[in-house]
Coordinates of C-alpha atoms and ligand atoms in Angstrom, one line a residue:
X1 CA -75.4 36.2 96.0
X2 CA -74.0 34.1 93.2
X3 CA -70.6 32.4 93.5
X4 CA -68.1 31.1 91.1
X5 CA -68.6 27.4 90.4
X6 CA -64.8 26.9 90.7
X7 CA -62.8 26.4 93.9
X8 CA -60.6 29.4 94.6
X9 CA -57.3 29.5 92.9
X10 CA -54.0 30.5 94.5
X11 CA -52.9 34.0 93.5
X12 CA -49.2 34.3 93.9
X13 CA -48.2 37.3 96.0
X14 CA -45.7 38.7 93.5
X15 CA -45.3 41.3 90.7
X16 CA -46.6 40.7 87.2
X17 CA -43.0 40.5 86.0
X18 CA -42.2 37.8 88.5
X19 CA -45.3 35.9 87.7
X20 CA -44.8 35.9 83.9
X21 CA -41.0 35.8 83.6
X22 CA -39.7 34.6 87.0
X23 CA -41.7 31.4 86.4
X24 CA -40.0 30.6 83.1
X25 CA -38.3 27.2 83.0
X26 CA -35.6 25.9 80.7
X27 CA -38.2 24.2 78.5
X28 CA -40.0 27.5 77.9
X29 CA -37.1 29.6 76.8
X30 CA -36.8 28.7 73.2
X31 CA -40.5 28.7 72.6
X32 CA -41.7 31.6 70.4
X33 CA -43.5 34.3 72.3
X34 CA -44.1 36.8 69.5
X35 CA -44.3 36.8 65.8
X36 CA -44.4 39.9 63.7
X37 CA -46.1 39.3 60.4
X38 CA -44.7 42.5 59.0
X39 CA -41.2 41.1 59.0
X40 CA -41.7 37.4 59.9
X41 CA -39.4 38.0 62.9
X42 CA -39.9 35.7 65.9
X43 CA -39.0 36.6 69.5
X44 CA -38.4 33.7 71.9
X45 CA -39.3 33.8 75.6
X46 CA -35.5 33.9 76.3
X47 CA -35.0 36.9 74.1
X48 CA -38.1 38.6 75.3
X49 CA -37.0 38.3 79.0
X50 CA -33.6 39.6 78.1
X51 CA -35.0 42.6 76.3
X52 CA -37.5 43.3 79.1
X53 CA -34.6 43.3 81.6
X54 CA -32.3 45.4 79.4
X55 CA -35.0 48.0 78.7
X56 CA -35.8 48.2 82.4
X57 CA -32.0 48.6 83.1
X58 CA -31.8 51.4 80.5
X59 CA -34.8 53.2 82.0
X60 CA -33.5 52.9 85.6
X61 CA -30.2 54.4 84.5
X62 CA -32.2 57.4 83.3
X63 CA -33.8 57.8 86.6
X64 CA -37.1 55.9 86.2
X65 CA -38.2 54.4 89.5
X66 CA -41.3 53.1 91.3
X67 CA -42.9 56.6 91.3
X68 CA -42.5 57.3 87.6
X69 CA -45.5 57.1 85.3
X70 CA -44.6 56.2 81.7
X71 CA -47.1 56.7 78.9
X72 CA -47.1 54.1 76.2
X73 CA -48.5 55.0 72.8
X74 CA -47.8 52.1 70.5
X75 CA -49.8 49.8 68.2
X76 CA -49.6 46.0 68.6
X77 CA -46.0 45.2 67.7
X78 CA -43.6 42.8 69.5
X79 CA -41.7 45.7 71.1
X80 CA -44.9 46.7 73.0
X81 CA -44.3 43.6 75.2
X82 CA -40.7 44.6 75.8
X83 CA -41.6 48.1 76.8
X84 CA -44.7 47.3 78.8
X85 CA -43.0 44.7 80.9
X86 CA -39.8 46.6 81.1
X87 CA -41.6 49.5 82.8
X88 CA -43.4 47.1 85.2
X89 CA -40.2 45.3 86.0
X90 CA -39.0 48.5 87.6
X91 CA -42.2 49.0 89.6
X92 CA -42.8 52.1 87.4
X93 CA -46.4 52.7 86.3
X94 CA -47.6 52.3 82.7
X95 CA -50.4 54.3 81.2
X96 CA -51.4 52.9 77.9
X97 CA -52.8 55.3 75.3
X98 CA -55.2 54.6 72.4
X99 CA -53.0 54.7 69.3
X100 CA -55.8 56.4 67.3
X101 CA -55.8 59.4 69.6
X102 CA -55.1 63.0 68.5
X103 CA -52.4 65.2 70.0
X104 CA -55.0 66.8 72.2
X105 CA -56.3 63.5 73.5
X106 CA -52.8 62.2 74.1
X107 CA -51.9 65.3 76.1
X108 CA -55.1 65.0 78.2
X109 CA -54.1 61.5 79.2
X110 CA -50.5 62.4 79.9
X111 CA -51.6 65.2 82.1
X112 CA -54.3 63.3 83.9
X113 CA -52.0 60.3 84.6
X114 CA -49.1 62.7 85.4
X115 CA -46.8 60.8 83.0
X116 CA -43.3 62.2 82.7
X117 CA -42.0 59.8 80.0
X118 CA -43.6 58.9 76.7
X119 CA -42.7 55.8 74.6
X120 CA -44.0 55.7 71.0
X121 CA -43.1 54.7 67.4
X122 CA -42.1 57.0 64.5
X123 CA -45.5 56.8 62.6
X124 CA -47.2 58.3 65.7
X125 CA -44.5 60.9 66.5
X126 CA -46.4 63.8 65.0
X127 CA -49.2 63.8 67.5
X128 CA -47.0 62.3 70.2
X129 CA -44.4 65.0 70.0
X130 CA -47.0 67.8 70.0
X131 CA -48.7 66.3 73.1
X132 CA -45.3 65.8 74.8
X133 CA -44.3 69.4 74.2
X134 CA -47.7 70.7 75.5
X135 CA -47.3 68.5 78.6
X136 CA -43.7 69.6 79.2
X137 CA -42.0 66.3 78.5
X138 CA -38.6 67.0 76.9
X139 CA -37.4 65.1 73.8
X140 CA -34.9 63.0 75.7
X141 CA -37.8 61.6 77.6
X142 CA -39.8 60.7 74.5
X143 CA -38.5 57.3 73.4
X144 CA -39.1 56.5 69.7
X145 CA -38.8 52.7 69.5
X146 CA -37.8 52.5 65.9
X147 CA -35.7 55.7 66.1
X148 CA -36.1 59.4 65.3
X149 CA -33.6 62.3 65.4
X150 CA -33.1 63.7 68.9
X151 CA -34.9 60.8 70.7
X152 CA -33.7 57.7 72.5
X153 CA -34.6 54.5 70.6
X154 CA -35.1 50.9 71.6
X155 CA -32.1 49.4 69.8
X156 CA -29.5 51.6 71.5
X157 CA -31.2 51.4 74.9
X158 CA -31.1 47.6 74.7
X159 CA -27.5 47.7 73.4
X160 CA -26.4 49.4 76.7
X161 CA -26.8 45.9 78.2
X162 CA -27.8 47.1 81.6
X163 CA -29.1 45.0 84.4
X164 CA -32.2 46.4 86.2
X165 CA -31.9 47.1 89.9
X166 CA -33.8 45.1 92.5
X167 CA -36.9 46.9 93.5
X168 CA -39.3 46.3 96.4
X169 CA -43.0 47.2 96.5
X170 CA -46.1 45.6 97.8
X171 CA -47.9 43.9 94.8
X172 CA -51.3 44.3 96.5
X173 CA -51.2 48.1 96.8
X174 CA -48.6 49.2 94.3
X175 CA -50.3 50.5 91.1
X176 CA -49.0 48.7 88.0
X177 CA -51.0 50.2 85.2
X178 CA -53.4 53.0 84.5
X179 CA -55.4 51.9 81.5
X180 CA -58.3 54.1 80.5
X181 CA -61.9 52.9 80.1
X182 CA -63.2 53.1 76.5
X183 CA -65.1 56.3 76.9
X184 CA -68.3 54.7 75.7
X185 CA -70.6 56.5 78.1
X186 CA -68.5 59.7 78.9
X187 CA -64.9 60.7 79.1
X188 CA -62.5 57.8 79.5
X189 CA -61.6 57.2 83.2
X190 CA -58.1 56.3 84.4
X191 CA -58.3 53.0 86.2
X192 CA -55.8 52.1 88.9
X193 CA -54.9 48.4 88.7
X194 CA -52.3 46.9 91.1
X195 CA -49.8 44.2 90.4
X196 CA -52.1 41.9 92.3
X197 CA -55.1 42.8 90.2
X198 CA -53.1 41.8 87.0
X199 CA -51.7 38.6 88.5
X200 CA -55.1 37.6 89.9
X201 CA -56.9 38.0 86.6
X202 CA -54.3 35.9 84.7
X203 CA -54.6 33.1 87.3
X204 CA -58.4 33.4 87.4
X205 CA -58.6 33.3 83.6
X206 CA -56.2 30.3 83.2
X207 CA -58.8 28.1 84.9
X208 CA -61.7 29.0 82.6
X209 CA -60.1 30.0 79.3
X210 CA -58.4 27.1 77.8
X211 CA -55.6 28.9 76.0
X212 CA -52.8 26.4 76.0
X213 CA -49.0 26.3 75.5
X214 CA -49.3 25.2 71.9
X215 CA -51.8 27.8 70.9
X216 CA -51.0 30.4 68.3
X217 CA -53.0 33.5 69.3
X218 CA -53.8 36.3 66.9
X219 CA -53.2 39.5 68.7
X220 CA -55.4 42.0 66.9
X221 CA -57.2 43.5 69.9
X222 CA -55.2 46.5 71.1
X223 CA -52.7 45.9 73.9
X224 CA -53.4 49.4 75.1
X225 CA -57.0 48.4 76.1
X226 CA -57.4 46.2 79.2
X227 CA -58.8 43.2 77.2
X228 CA -55.8 42.9 75.0
X229 CA -53.4 43.7 77.9
X230 CA -54.6 40.9 80.1
X231 CA -55.7 38.1 77.8
X232 CA -53.1 38.6 75.1
X233 CA -50.1 40.1 76.6
X234 CA -50.4 38.5 80.1
X235 CA -52.5 35.4 79.8
X236 CA -51.0 34.1 76.5
X237 CA -47.4 34.9 77.7
X238 CA -48.1 33.2 81.0
X239 CA -49.3 30.1 79.1
X240 CA -46.1 30.3 76.9
X241 CA -48.2 30.4 73.8
X242 CA -47.2 32.4 70.7
X243 CA -48.7 35.8 69.8
X244 CA -49.0 36.9 66.2
X245 CA -49.2 40.7 66.4
X246 CA -51.4 42.9 64.2
X247 CA -51.1 46.7 64.5
X248 CA -54.6 47.4 63.3
X249 CA -57.7 45.4 62.2
X250 CA -58.2 44.8 58.5
X251 CA -60.4 41.8 57.7
X252 CA -58.3 40.5 54.8
X253 CA -55.0 40.8 56.7
X254 CA -56.7 39.2 59.7
X255 CA -57.8 36.2 57.6
X256 CA -54.4 36.0 55.8
X257 CA -52.6 35.9 59.1
X258 CA -54.8 33.1 60.4
X259 CA -54.1 31.1 57.2
X260 CA -50.4 31.9 57.1
X261 CA -49.5 31.4 60.8
X262 CA -52.1 28.6 61.4
X263 CA -53.6 30.5 64.3
X264 CA -55.6 28.4 66.7
X265 CA -57.1 30.9 69.2
X266 CA -58.7 34.2 68.3
X267 CA -59.7 36.9 70.7
X268 CA -62.1 39.2 69.1
X269 CA -64.8 41.9 69.8
X270 CA -68.3 41.9 68.3
X271 CA -67.5 44.0 65.2
X272 CA -65.1 41.3 64.1
X273 CA -67.7 38.7 64.8
X274 CA -70.2 40.6 62.6
X275 CA -67.6 40.8 59.8
X276 CA -66.9 37.0 60.1
X277 CA -70.6 36.3 60.0
X278 CA -71.5 38.5 57.1
X279 CA -68.5 39.2 54.8
X280 CA -68.1 37.1 51.6
X281 CA -64.3 37.4 51.7
X282 CA -64.1 35.0 54.7
X283 CA -64.7 32.0 52.3
X284 CA -61.5 32.8 50.4
X285 CA -59.2 31.9 53.2
X286 CA -58.3 28.7 55.0
X287 CA -59.2 29.2 58.7
X288 CA -59.3 25.5 59.6
X289 CA -56.5 25.9 62.1
X290 CA -58.8 27.9 64.4
X291 CA -60.2 26.0 67.4
X292 CA -61.6 28.7 69.6
X293 CA -62.8 32.2 69.1
X294 CA -63.3 34.2 72.3
X295 CA -65.4 37.4 72.1
X296 CA -65.8 40.1 74.7
X297 CA -66.0 43.9 75.1
X298 CA -69.6 44.4 73.9
X299 CA -72.8 42.5 73.4
X300 CA -72.7 39.7 70.9
X301 CA -76.0 38.1 70.1
X302 CA -76.4 34.3 69.7
X303 CA -77.3 34.3 66.0
X304 CA -74.3 36.4 64.9
X305 CA -72.0 34.3 67.2
X306 CA -73.3 31.1 65.7
X307 CA -73.1 32.4 62.1
X308 CA -69.5 33.4 62.7
X309 CA -68.7 30.1 64.4
X310 CA -70.1 28.1 61.5
X311 CA -68.0 30.1 59.0
X312 CA -64.9 29.6 61.1
X313 CA -65.8 26.0 61.9
X314 CA -64.8 26.8 65.5
X315 CA -66.6 27.4 68.7
X316 CA -67.3 31.0 69.8
X317 CA -67.2 31.6 73.5
X318 CA -68.0 34.8 75.2
X319 CA -66.6 36.5 78.2
X320 CA -67.5 39.7 80.0
X321 CA -65.6 42.3 81.8
X322 CA -64.6 45.9 82.2
X323 CA -61.4 47.9 82.8
X324 CA -62.3 48.1 86.4
X325 CA -62.2 44.3 86.7
X326 CA -58.8 43.9 85.2
X327 CA -61.0 43.1 83.0
X328 CA -62.5 39.6 83.1
X329 CA -65.2 38.4 85.6
X330 CA -67.2 36.0 83.5
X331 CA -66.3 33.5 80.7
X332 CA -67.9 30.4 79.1
X333 CA -65.7 27.4 79.8
X334 CA -64.9 25.3 76.8
X335 CA -66.5 22.2 78.2
X336 CA -69.9 23.8 78.9
X337 CA -71.6 23.0 75.6
X338 CA -74.9 23.6 77.4
X339 CA -74.4 27.3 77.5
X340 CA -76.0 29.4 74.7
X341 CA -73.7 31.3 72.4
X342 CA -75.4 34.6 73.7
X343 CA -74.3 34.0 77.3
X344 CA -71.2 35.4 78.9
X345 CA -70.6 32.3 81.0
X346 CA -69.9 31.7 84.6
X347 CA -68.1 33.7 87.3
X348 CA -64.4 33.0 87.2
X349 CA -62.7 31.7 90.3
X350 CA -62.4 33.9 93.4
X351 CA -65.4 36.1 92.4
X352 CA -68.9 36.5 93.6
X353 CA -71.7 38.6 92.2
X354 CA -75.1 40.1 93.0
X355 CA -77.9 41.1 90.8
X356 CA -79.6 44.3 92.0
X357 CA -83.0 45.6 90.9
X358 CA -82.1 49.1 89.8
X359 CA -85.5 50.4 90.8
X360 CA -85.8 49.1 94.3
X361 CA -82.2 48.2 95.2
X362 CA -83.4 44.7 96.2
X363 CA -81.2 41.7 95.5
X364 CA -82.6 39.4 92.9
X365 CA -82.0 35.6 93.4
X366 CA -85.1 33.7 92.4
X367 CA -85.2 31.9 89.1
X368 CA -88.4 31.6 87.0
X369 CA -89.8 28.7 85.1
X370 CA -87.4 29.4 82.2
X371 CA -84.5 29.0 84.6
X372 CA -83.6 32.7 84.5
X373 CA -83.8 35.5 87.1
X374 CA -85.3 38.9 86.4
X375 CA -82.8 41.4 85.0
X376 CA -80.7 43.3 87.5
X377 CA -77.5 45.3 87.7
X378 CA -74.5 43.1 88.1
X379 CA -72.2 43.7 91.0
X380 CA -68.9 41.9 91.2
X381 CA -66.4 41.2 94.0
X382 CA -63.0 39.7 93.7
X383 CA -59.2 40.2 93.7
X384 CA -59.4 41.6 90.2
X385 CA -61.5 44.7 91.3
X386 CA -59.6 47.9 90.8
X387 CA -58.1 50.0 93.5
X388 CA -60.2 53.0 92.2
X389 CA -60.4 55.6 89.5
X390 CA -57.5 57.9 89.1
X391 CA -58.2 61.5 90.4
X392 CA -61.9 60.6 90.6
X393 CA -62.8 59.9 94.2
X394 CA -66.5 60.8 93.4
X395 CA -66.7 58.2 90.6
X396 CA -64.8 55.7 92.8
X397 CA -67.3 56.1 95.6
X398 CA -70.2 55.7 93.2
X399 CA -68.8 52.5 91.8
X400 CA -67.1 50.6 94.6
X401 CA -69.1 49.9 97.8
X402 CA -68.0 49.2 101.4
X403 CA -68.4 45.4 100.9
X404 CA -66.0 45.5 98.0
X405 CA -68.5 45.1 95.2
X406 CA -68.0 46.9 92.0
X407 CA -71.3 48.2 90.5
X408 CA -70.8 47.4 86.8
X409 CA -73.6 49.5 85.4
X410 CA -74.6 46.5 83.2
X411 CA -77.9 44.7 83.3
X412 CA -77.8 41.0 83.2
X413 CA -79.7 37.8 84.1
X414 CA -78.5 34.6 85.8
X415 CA -79.5 31.1 84.7
X416 CA -80.0 28.4 87.3
X417 CA -77.2 26.4 85.6
X418 CA -74.7 29.1 86.5
X419 CA -74.3 31.3 83.5
X420 CA -75.1 35.0 83.1
X421 CA -76.3 36.8 80.0
X422 CA -75.9 40.6 79.5
X423 CA -79.0 42.5 78.6
X424 CA -77.4 45.9 78.0
X425 CA -75.9 48.9 79.9
X426 CA -78.3 50.3 82.5
X427 CA -77.6 53.8 81.0
X428 CA -78.5 52.8 77.4
X429 CA -81.9 51.3 78.1
X430 CA -84.6 53.1 76.2
X431 CA -87.7 54.0 78.1
X432 CA -90.8 53.9 75.9
X433 CA -94.1 54.6 77.6
X434 CA -92.8 53.0 80.8
X435 CA -91.4 50.0 79.1
X436 CA -87.7 49.3 78.9
X437 CA -86.1 48.3 75.7
X438 CA -82.5 47.1 75.3
X439 CA -80.9 48.5 72.2
X440 CA -78.7 45.4 72.0
X441 CA -81.8 43.2 71.5
X442 CA -83.0 45.3 68.6
X443 CA -79.5 45.5 67.1
X444 CA -79.3 41.7 67.2
X445 CA -82.6 41.4 65.4
X446 CA -81.6 43.9 62.7
X447 CA -78.3 42.0 62.1
X448 CA -80.3 38.9 61.4
X449 CA -81.7 40.6 58.3
X450 CA -79.7 39.3 55.3
X451 CA -79.6 42.8 53.7
X452 CA -78.4 44.6 56.8
X453 CA -74.6 44.6 57.3
X454 CA -74.5 46.5 60.6
X455 CA -76.9 48.4 62.9
X456 CA -77.1 50.4 66.0
X457 CA -80.1 51.6 68.0
X458 CA -80.5 54.6 70.4
X459 CA -83.4 56.3 72.0
X460 CA -84.4 59.7 70.4
X461 CA -87.2 62.1 71.3
X462 CA -90.3 62.1 69.1
X463 CA -92.4 65.3 68.5
X464 CA -94.1 64.8 71.9
X465 CA -90.8 64.4 73.8
X466 CA -91.5 60.7 74.2
X467 CA -88.4 58.5 73.9
X468 CA -88.6 56.1 70.9
X469 CA -86.1 53.6 69.4
X470 CA -84.3 54.8 66.3
X471 CA -82.2 52.4 64.2
X472 CA -79.1 53.4 62.3
X473 CA -78.6 50.8 59.5
X474 CA -75.8 49.9 57.2
X475 CA -77.5 48.3 54.2
X476 CA -75.8 45.8 52.0
X477 CA -74.5 47.4 48.8
X478 CA -77.2 47.9 46.1
X479 CA -79.8 46.2 48.3
X480 CA -82.5 48.8 47.8
X481 CA -83.5 48.3 51.4
X482 CA -86.0 51.0 52.6
X483 CA -86.8 52.4 56.0
X484 CA -90.3 51.0 55.9
X485 CA -89.0 47.5 55.1
X486 CA -86.7 47.7 58.1
X487 CA -89.5 48.8 60.4
X488 CA -91.9 46.2 59.2
X489 CA -89.2 43.5 59.6
X490 CA -88.7 44.5 63.3
X491 CA -92.4 44.9 63.9
X492 CA -93.1 41.4 62.8
X493 CA -90.6 40.0 65.4
X494 CA -91.1 42.0 68.6
X495 CA -93.8 43.1 71.0
X496 CA -95.4 46.4 69.9
X497 CA -93.6 48.6 72.4
X498 CA -90.2 47.5 71.1
X499 CA -90.9 48.5 67.5
X500 CA -88.2 50.6 65.8
X501 CA -90.0 53.8 65.0
X502 CA -87.3 55.6 63.0
X503 CA -84.6 54.5 60.6
X504 CA -81.7 56.2 59.1
X505 CA -79.2 54.7 56.7
X506 CA -75.6 55.3 57.4
X507 CA -72.2 54.4 55.9
X508 CA -70.7 52.8 58.9
X509 CA -71.6 52.5 62.6
X510 CA -69.2 54.5 64.8
X511 CA -67.2 52.1 67.0
X512 CA -64.3 52.5 69.4
X513 CA -61.0 50.8 69.0
X514 CA -61.9 48.4 71.7
X515 CA -65.0 47.3 69.7
X516 CA -67.9 49.1 71.2
X517 CA -70.8 50.9 69.4
X518 CA -70.3 54.6 70.1
X519 CA -74.0 55.3 70.7
X520 CA -72.9 58.7 72.2
X521 CA -71.6 59.7 68.8
X522 CA -75.0 58.7 67.2
X523 CA -76.7 60.8 69.9
X524 CA -74.5 63.8 69.1
X525 CA -75.2 63.3 65.4
X526 CA -78.9 63.2 66.2
X527 CA -78.7 66.5 68.2
X528 CA -76.8 68.2 65.4
Ligands
ATP601 P1 -66.6 54.0 79.8 O1 -66.7 53.3 81.1 O2 -65.5 54.9 79.7 O3 -67.9 54.6 79.4 P2 -66.6 51.3 78.6 O4 -67.4 50.9 79.8 O5 -67.0 50.9 77.3 O6 -66.3 52.9 78.6 P3 -64.5 49.3 79.0 O7 -64.1 49.1 80.4 O8 -63.6 49.1 77.9 O9 -65.1 50.8 78.9 O10 -65.8 48.3 78.7 C1 -66.5 47.7 79.7 C2 -67.9 47.5 79.3 O11 -68.0 46.7 78.1 C3 -68.8 46.8 80.2 O12 -69.3 47.6 81.3 C4 -70.0 46.3 79.3 O13 -70.9 47.3 79.1 C5 -69.3 46.0 78.0 N1 -69.0 44.6 77.8 C6 -67.9 43.9 78.0 N2 -68.0 42.6 77.7 C7 -69.3 42.5 77.3 C8 -70.1 41.3 76.8 N3 -69.6 40.1 76.6 N4 -71.4 41.6 76.5 C9 -71.9 42.8 76.7 N5 -71.2 43.9 77.1 C10 -69.9 43.7 77.4
MG602 MG1 -67.4 51.6 81.8

């Protein structure tokens, strides 16, 4: 078993509201919590707390209590923080919905989570109202933050000036949020996270991720996904830093916001790292304010990470996690300059992990001459491990064992100095003639080609029903790149069994809002 190199941290036995807002001191109150680049408006911690309380009071007056599930469908705008923490303030449960979802997808999540209220914004009201109708939520329970005929809105709810009631619940067992996993490998699963899970992950992260009070953090990763929810909305607010909100990713907007607001700390996912490493427009902006870039959510290879870091003149640190871990379990500490850019760092405090050989079930502990263990499935235990999947006792039983370890489904290795590196997902490994090939390794190699802008690899069947690696490649404009050139490039760099044996050029690699390559979409395209 591997343990966190850190001594355990104290995890306050309180709700996430008490932890974030109950701990505010006078010196924090006039600091800026949120900046909205669309209007330039700033929200102080004092005003954020007042809004959270007033929104909670207005919801309570309408009958929302500790049993109510409220669905939140909203891009990253400052009001998200008000609503999210207002709901949690009452001990009600928030289920956050992907703001790119269709009416049908929204309805599915509302039904699965048994939400009886929906909070949204007018640009999303089309699909939101359709989903609410189908799920039987009446208009007076569909709150449209910026206002719409026949619906409650934020301004008037806050203007009621109500005080929320005192509520009592056990933070260790009471569900706070029901985020959904990204649906990379199948249908998204609702994940039950308690107040303690959320509080724990903030305090565990605080020790390793050096996000400080004076940091300006660009909040482009979606708050609805667990990564943005914990490290942006919760960690950055707990540190009393300032969040600059972006409702959607656009590279030029992203760079302009960094320049204009002098952002110091960026949380990104690998697609943004690829853009920062490869896109010429990056040189047109002044990003010198950035100190640290933190990447998670999907594999990021060392070469892309270093190229992006050079162009930002900042360090890129990786972390690893999943919805089921609230989400962070590993991160590279800022002072560990010895760790390669490709690694996801050490176990955060209060966690331990095992590496399990997926073939034999044996625990892997021995390090080879290169300092690394053999690859194995990562199992993690800690106070950030979910209560279970919602409505999915079968999936919960497969994922959580009797000793409290969560089986991540990800293959990784451990280095004797303490860090882990992720190889790929167990389910995505390609089996070629008995050899295993990690798509992520081939994708990294393809990205190192100067005329390849983006790439993804999946296993496909050849004519003999043998699984072979196929690359989907986005070529640089007018590059004239051919499939043979791509295959020859890979063949020159890898062992013969890992060669890419088919290439298809494609306009863009399908990716989820949380930043993952949707290999399942490429597999569907292949079948079609
Ligand atoms: P689903 O479980 O619905 O198929 P998902 O696993 O993509 O979707 P998330 O919980 O958002 O849903 O993502 C967690 C996964 O993201 C991890 O299991 C892992 O595969 C991947 N991941 C996260 N961080 C990293 C990282 N730094 N390097 C490699 N993979 C990562
Ligand atoms: Mg998953």
